[in-house]
Amino acid sequence: MKIGIVGLPNVGKSTLFNALTKAGAQSANYPFCTIEPNVGIVKIHDPRVDFLAGHYNPKSLIHATIEFVDIAGLVKGASKGEGLGNRFLGKIREVDAIVHVVRAFNNADIVHVDGGVNPTGDIDTINLELELADLEAKPGSPKLMHKPVIYCVNGDKLPECLNDKTAVLIDAKLEEELSQITDDTERKELMSMYGLKQSGLEVLARKAYDTVGLISFFTAGEKEVRAWTIKNGTKAPGAAGVIHTDFERGFIRAEVCSYDDFVACGSLLKAKEQGKVRAEGKDYIVKDGDIILFRFNV
């Protein structure tokens, strides 16, 4: 799944993306990493994965991830080709959801493209360009205004216009600073100073994951603990296919234990003894937090 980051120039979008591509570097497994200059893969913080890893002590630990695409700043007239508008709007059509970065901070050294900080006006500018682009799009093109939107407010207070919207408050400069700290203890101390239990990037990544309707199921053992990403509503064979196409092609059944039952019982063996491990067939819809062993034959 791809999440596009959009916004006017000088709203902190590049600072946010720089943080996205650097944060988590202290982790050996799926850090925030860049696979090309404008794409970053972000680990989804999930304490359930950490719990399973603590139980199994696996050789490999892999979290779910989500992909962020940095799309250069839009300006008024983008739908008419101002700036490099058509090119950037085309990139937005390729993503599954939009993170709209909104400036809510004052800094005389950072010029606002329209002369002054005005979150409501900025949001209206971007939305108008997306609406106009939709009107001029070729038949069958994905509608920009139909894509889920998460507003990422760069400042210390949410604007009133976003009270009923999906929004995350973030300090992009602080997030960039946090992303550059490699010592985990030092990083946590700085977060504590600002009253943060999670970094804003972790909150944003989780929000994006949920907004596009994604869930995680787990495979767990001494060799590997891993979170796999699927769309909510996926049936067992489709989930098996995320691991390997042979798993889907030769699907026999899924042996399923919910994460909550695993925790309550203390182990998979005890969960089996208490009848909490179920054999599910092809019509089973996988639920968030399912721990699954797939049986297949090809």
Short mmCIF file of C-alpha atoms in Angstrom, two decimals:
data_model
loop_
_atom_site.label_atom_id
_atom_site.label_comp_id
_atom_site.label_asym_id
_atom_site.label_seq_id
_atom_site.Cartn_x
_atom_site.Cartn_y
_atom_site.Cartn_z
CA MET A 1 0.00 0.00 0.00
CA LYS A 2 1.27 3.46 -0.91
CA ILE A 3 0.53 6.63 1.03
CA GLY A 4 1.22 9.92 -0.76
CA ILE A 5 2.42 12.95 1.21
CA VAL A 6 1.13 16.23 -0.22
CA GLY A 7 0.97 19.87 0.83
CA LEU A 8 1.86 23.41 -0.16
CA PRO A 9 5.54 24.39 -0.30
CA ASN A 10 7.19 25.27 3.04
CA VAL A 11 4.69 23.47 5.26
CA GLY A 12 7.29 21.02 6.63
CA LYS A 13 6.60 18.22 4.17
CA SER A 14 10.26 17.64 3.29
CA THR A 15 11.24 17.77 6.97
CA LEU A 16 8.57 15.18 7.74
CA PHE A 17 9.69 12.92 4.92
CA ASN A 18 13.35 13.24 5.96
CA ALA A 19 12.28 12.04 9.40
CA LEU A 20 10.29 9.20 7.86
CA THR A 21 13.28 7.95 5.91
CA LYS A 22 15.72 8.14 8.85
CA ALA A 23 13.70 7.20 11.92
CA GLY A 24 14.08 3.71 13.32
CA ALA A 25 17.67 3.40 12.09
CA GLN A 26 18.60 1.96 15.51
CA SER A 27 16.44 -1.10 14.75
CA ALA A 28 18.00 -3.92 12.75
CA ASN A 29 14.65 -5.14 11.45
CA TYR A 30 12.76 -2.93 9.00
CA PRO A 31 14.05 0.50 9.93
CA PHE A 32 12.63 3.47 8.08
CA CYS A 33 14.64 3.10 4.89
CA THR A 34 14.75 4.71 1.48
CA ILE A 35 14.37 2.50 -1.56
CA GLU A 36 14.52 5.46 -3.96
CA PRO A 37 14.83 9.22 -3.36
CA ASN A 38 11.10 9.85 -2.91
CA VAL A 39 9.89 6.60 -1.31
CA GLY A 40 10.24 5.50 2.32
CA ILE A 41 9.16 2.27 4.00
CA VAL A 42 7.95 2.75 7.56
CA LYS A 43 7.66 0.08 10.24
CA ILE A 44 4.27 -0.20 11.95
CA HIS A 45 4.78 -0.26 15.71
CA ASP A 46 2.77 -3.19 17.07
CA PRO A 47 3.31 -4.33 20.68
CA ARG A 48 1.74 -7.71 19.80
CA VAL A 49 4.71 -8.49 17.55
CA ASP A 50 7.09 -7.58 20.36
CA PHE A 51 5.20 -9.81 22.79
CA LEU A 52 5.36 -12.79 20.43
CA ALA A 53 9.06 -12.16 19.89
CA GLY A 54 9.58 -12.12 23.65
CA HIS A 55 7.82 -15.49 23.90
CA TYR A 56 9.59 -17.26 21.02
CA ASN A 57 12.95 -15.43 20.96
CA PRO A 58 13.06 -15.93 17.18
CA LYS A 59 16.07 -15.66 14.91
CA SER A 60 14.15 -13.16 12.78
CA LEU A 61 11.57 -10.51 13.69
CA ILE A 62 9.68 -8.66 10.94
CA HIS A 63 7.09 -5.96 11.54
CA ALA A 64 4.39 -4.86 9.13
CA THR A 65 5.32 -1.88 6.98
CA ILE A 66 3.66 0.84 4.95
CA GLU A 67 5.10 2.79 2.03
CA PHE A 68 5.16 6.60 1.95
CA VAL A 69 5.70 8.52 -1.28
CA ASP A 70 6.92 12.11 -1.10
CA ILE A 71 5.06 14.16 -3.70
CA ALA A 72 6.51 17.63 -4.35
CA GLY A 73 4.61 20.66 -3.07
CA LEU A 74 1.46 21.63 -4.94
CA VAL A 75 0.62 25.27 -5.65
CA LYS A 76 -2.44 27.17 -6.83
CA GLY A 77 -3.01 26.32 -10.45
CA ALA A 78 -1.46 22.84 -10.20
CA SER A 79 -4.47 21.38 -12.00
CA LYS A 80 -3.65 23.75 -14.90
CA GLY A 81 0.00 22.73 -14.91
CA GLU A 82 1.41 25.40 -12.58
CA GLY A 83 4.66 24.31 -10.99
CA LEU A 84 4.92 20.71 -12.18
CA GLY A 85 1.30 20.19 -11.25
CA ASN A 86 0.18 17.62 -13.82
CA ARG A 87 3.15 15.39 -13.06
CA PHE A 88 2.57 15.54 -9.30
CA LEU A 89 -1.18 15.09 -9.55
CA GLY A 90 -0.52 12.00 -11.65
CA LYS A 91 1.62 10.58 -8.84
CA ILE A 92 -1.18 11.17 -6.34
CA ARG A 93 -3.51 9.05 -8.49
CA GLU A 94 -1.20 6.08 -7.94
CA VAL A 95 -1.45 6.07 -4.11
CA ASP A 96 -4.05 4.42 -1.90
CA ALA A 97 -4.44 7.31 0.55
CA ILE A 98 -3.18 10.84 1.05
CA VAL A 99 -1.35 12.42 3.98
CA HIS A 100 -2.02 16.14 3.67
CA VAL A 101 0.60 18.12 5.60
CA VAL A 102 -0.85 21.38 6.95
CA ARG A 103 1.26 24.21 8.34
CA ALA A 104 0.16 25.48 11.76
CA PHE A 105 3.47 26.91 12.97
CA ASN A 106 4.76 30.49 12.78
CA ASN A 107 8.31 31.12 11.65
CA ALA A 108 9.25 34.41 10.02
CA ASP A 109 12.31 32.77 8.44
CA ILE A 110 10.16 30.28 6.51
CA VAL A 111 8.08 32.14 3.95
CA HIS A 112 4.48 31.01 3.49
CA VAL A 113 3.66 30.67 -0.19
CA ASP A 114 0.44 32.66 0.26
CA GLY A 115 1.82 35.27 2.63
CA GLY A 116 0.69 34.05 6.05
CA VAL A 117 -0.15 30.97 8.12
CA ASN A 118 -3.74 29.97 7.35
CA PRO A 119 -4.44 26.22 7.81
CA THR A 120 -8.04 26.46 6.59
CA GLY A 121 -7.03 28.38 3.49
CA ASP A 122 -4.19 25.96 2.75
CA ILE A 123 -6.51 22.97 3.01
CA ASP A 124 -9.03 24.66 0.71
CA THR A 125 -6.27 25.40 -1.84
CA ILE A 126 -5.14 21.79 -2.04
CA ASN A 127 -8.68 20.42 -2.12
CA LEU A 128 -9.67 22.81 -4.90
CA GLU A 129 -6.73 21.69 -7.03
CA LEU A 130 -7.66 18.04 -6.47
CA GLU A 131 -11.30 18.75 -7.37
CA LEU A 132 -10.32 20.63 -10.54
CA ALA A 133 -7.93 17.84 -11.52
CA ASP A 134 -10.76 15.32 -11.13
CA LEU A 135 -13.02 17.38 -13.42
CA GLU A 136 -10.36 17.35 -16.14
CA ALA A 137 -9.25 13.74 -15.68
CA LYS A 138 -9.69 11.14 -18.36
CA PRO A 139 -12.69 8.79 -17.94
CA GLY A 140 -11.75 5.87 -15.71
CA SER A 141 -8.90 7.70 -13.95
CA PRO A 142 -8.86 7.25 -10.16
CA LYS A 143 -10.63 10.17 -8.48
CA LEU A 144 -8.30 12.12 -6.20
CA MET A 145 -11.16 13.34 -3.99
CA HIS A 146 -12.30 9.75 -3.39
CA LYS A 147 -9.03 8.77 -1.73
CA PRO A 148 -8.89 8.58 2.09
CA VAL A 149 -7.15 11.62 3.61
CA ILE A 150 -5.19 11.95 6.85
CA TYR A 151 -4.40 15.52 7.81
CA CYS A 152 -0.94 15.83 9.34
CA VAL A 153 -0.80 19.15 11.18
CA ASN A 154 2.71 20.51 11.64
CA GLY A 155 2.34 22.57 14.80
CA ASP A 156 1.19 22.38 18.41
CA LYS A 157 -2.59 22.64 17.98
CA LEU A 158 -5.19 21.20 15.63
CA PRO A 159 -7.11 23.85 13.66
CA GLU A 160 -10.86 23.88 14.38
CA CYS A 161 -11.61 23.03 10.75
CA LEU A 162 -10.14 19.56 11.35
CA ASN A 163 -12.09 18.70 14.51
CA ASP A 164 -14.25 16.18 12.63
CA LYS A 165 -11.50 14.91 10.31
CA THR A 166 -8.89 12.16 10.52
CA ALA A 167 -5.96 14.18 11.77
CA VAL A 168 -2.60 13.75 13.49
CA LEU A 169 -0.71 16.51 15.30
CA ILE A 170 3.02 16.38 14.69
CA ASP A 171 6.11 18.53 15.14
CA ALA A 172 8.07 17.70 11.99
CA LYS A 173 11.27 19.35 13.24
CA LEU A 174 11.15 17.41 16.51
CA GLU A 175 10.45 14.19 14.61
CA GLU A 176 13.47 14.80 12.43
CA GLU A 177 15.57 15.36 15.55
CA LEU A 178 14.24 12.15 17.12
CA SER A 179 14.97 10.22 13.95
CA GLN A 180 18.63 11.17 14.12
CA ILE A 181 19.15 9.83 17.66
CA THR A 182 20.57 6.32 17.48
CA ASP A 183 20.71 5.68 21.23
CA ASP A 184 17.34 4.26 22.30
CA THR A 185 17.59 5.51 25.90
CA GLU A 186 18.47 9.05 24.80
CA ARG A 187 15.61 9.00 22.31
CA LYS A 188 13.10 7.92 24.96
CA GLU A 189 14.36 10.62 27.34
CA LEU A 190 13.75 13.31 24.71
CA MET A 191 10.29 11.92 24.00
CA SER A 192 9.55 11.95 27.73
CA MET A 193 10.57 15.63 27.90
CA TYR A 194 7.88 16.39 25.35
CA GLY A 195 5.31 14.05 26.94
CA LEU A 196 5.36 11.59 24.04
CA LYS A 197 4.65 7.87 24.56
CA GLN A 198 5.07 7.24 20.83
CA SER A 199 6.75 9.34 18.20
CA GLY A 200 4.46 11.28 15.91
CA LEU A 201 5.74 9.18 13.02
CA GLU A 202 4.61 5.97 14.72
CA VAL A 203 1.17 7.50 15.30
CA LEU A 204 1.00 8.66 11.68
CA ALA A 205 2.06 5.28 10.29
CA ARG A 206 -0.52 3.46 12.45
CA LYS A 207 -3.23 5.92 11.44
CA ALA A 208 -2.39 5.49 7.76
CA TYR A 209 -2.41 1.68 8.13
CA ASP A 210 -5.87 1.75 9.69
CA THR A 211 -7.27 4.38 7.32
CA VAL A 212 -6.66 2.29 4.21
CA GLY A 213 -8.33 -0.71 5.85
CA LEU A 214 -5.29 -2.84 6.54
CA ILE A 215 -4.96 -5.46 9.28
CA SER A 216 -2.17 -7.75 10.45
CA PHE A 217 -2.06 -11.48 11.01
CA PHE A 218 0.95 -13.23 12.49
CA THR A 219 3.10 -16.27 11.89
CA ALA A 220 5.15 -17.17 14.93
CA GLY A 221 7.82 -19.64 15.93
CA GLU A 222 11.45 -19.95 16.99
CA LYS A 223 12.63 -19.36 13.42
CA GLU A 224 10.62 -16.19 12.78
CA VAL A 225 7.91 -13.95 14.18
CA ARG A 226 6.31 -11.88 11.44
CA ALA A 227 3.37 -9.55 10.91
CA TRP A 228 1.73 -9.89 7.49
CA THR A 229 -0.39 -7.14 5.96
CA ILE A 230 -3.74 -7.81 4.27
CA LYS A 231 -6.88 -5.85 3.48
CA ASN A 232 -9.64 -6.23 6.05
CA GLY A 233 -12.07 -8.84 4.73
CA THR A 234 -9.45 -11.11 3.14
CA LYS A 235 -10.26 -14.84 3.24
CA ALA A 236 -7.78 -17.44 4.48
CA PRO A 237 -6.47 -18.56 1.04
CA GLY A 238 -5.79 -14.93 0.07
CA ALA A 239 -3.91 -14.37 3.32
CA ALA A 240 -1.90 -17.53 2.66
CA GLY A 241 -1.02 -16.16 -0.78
CA VAL A 242 0.60 -13.12 0.80
CA ILE A 243 3.20 -15.49 2.26
CA HIS A 244 3.65 -17.54 -0.92
CA THR A 245 1.52 -18.23 -3.99
CA ASP A 246 1.94 -21.99 -3.38
CA PHE A 247 0.23 -21.57 0.00
CA GLU A 248 -2.85 -20.18 -1.72
CA ARG A 249 -2.78 -22.57 -4.66
CA GLY A 250 -2.54 -25.66 -2.45
CA PHE A 251 -4.53 -24.34 0.53
CA ILE A 252 -5.99 -27.07 2.75
CA ARG A 253 -6.84 -25.26 5.98
CA ALA A 254 -5.71 -22.59 8.40
CA GLU A 255 -4.99 -23.39 12.03
CA VAL A 256 -5.94 -20.19 13.85
CA CYS A 257 -5.48 -18.86 17.36
CA SER A 258 -6.39 -15.28 18.23
CA TYR A 259 -3.66 -13.17 19.80
CA ASP A 260 -5.82 -12.57 22.91
CA ASP A 261 -6.35 -16.33 23.39
CA PHE A 262 -2.62 -16.93 22.96
CA VAL A 263 -1.84 -14.39 25.69
CA ALA A 264 -4.55 -15.73 28.01
CA CYS A 265 -3.39 -19.34 27.64
CA GLY A 266 0.33 -18.58 27.76
CA SER A 267 1.40 -20.64 24.75
CA LEU A 268 0.11 -22.18 21.54
CA LEU A 269 0.29 -25.66 23.08
CA LYS A 270 -1.88 -24.63 26.03
CA ALA A 271 -4.24 -22.85 23.65
CA LYS A 272 -4.67 -26.13 21.74
CA GLU A 273 -5.30 -28.01 24.98
CA GLN A 274 -8.03 -25.49 25.86
CA GLY A 275 -9.66 -25.70 22.43
CA LYS A 276 -8.64 -22.19 21.39
CA VAL A 277 -6.92 -23.25 18.16
CA ARG A 278 -9.45 -23.64 15.35
CA ALA A 279 -9.25 -25.33 11.96
CA GLU A 280 -10.68 -22.90 9.40
CA GLY A 281 -11.47 -23.46 5.73
CA LYS A 282 -11.47 -21.45 2.51
CA ASP A 283 -14.34 -19.16 3.51
CA TYR A 284 -12.81 -18.00 6.79
CA ILE A 285 -12.26 -14.24 6.90
CA VAL A 286 -8.97 -13.53 8.65
CA LYS A 287 -9.21 -11.21 11.65
CA ASP A 288 -6.71 -8.68 12.92
CA GLY A 289 -4.36 -10.38 15.37
CA ASP A 290 -4.91 -13.95 14.18
CA ILE A 291 -1.90 -16.22 14.65
CA ILE A 292 -2.05 -18.68 11.75
CA LEU A 293 -0.37 -21.86 10.60
CA PHE A 294 -1.35 -22.68 7.02
CA ARG A 295 -1.60 -26.26 5.82
CA PHE A 296 -1.18 -26.70 2.07
CA ASN A 297 -0.28 -29.26 -0.58
CA VAL A 298 1.02 -28.63 -4.11
#
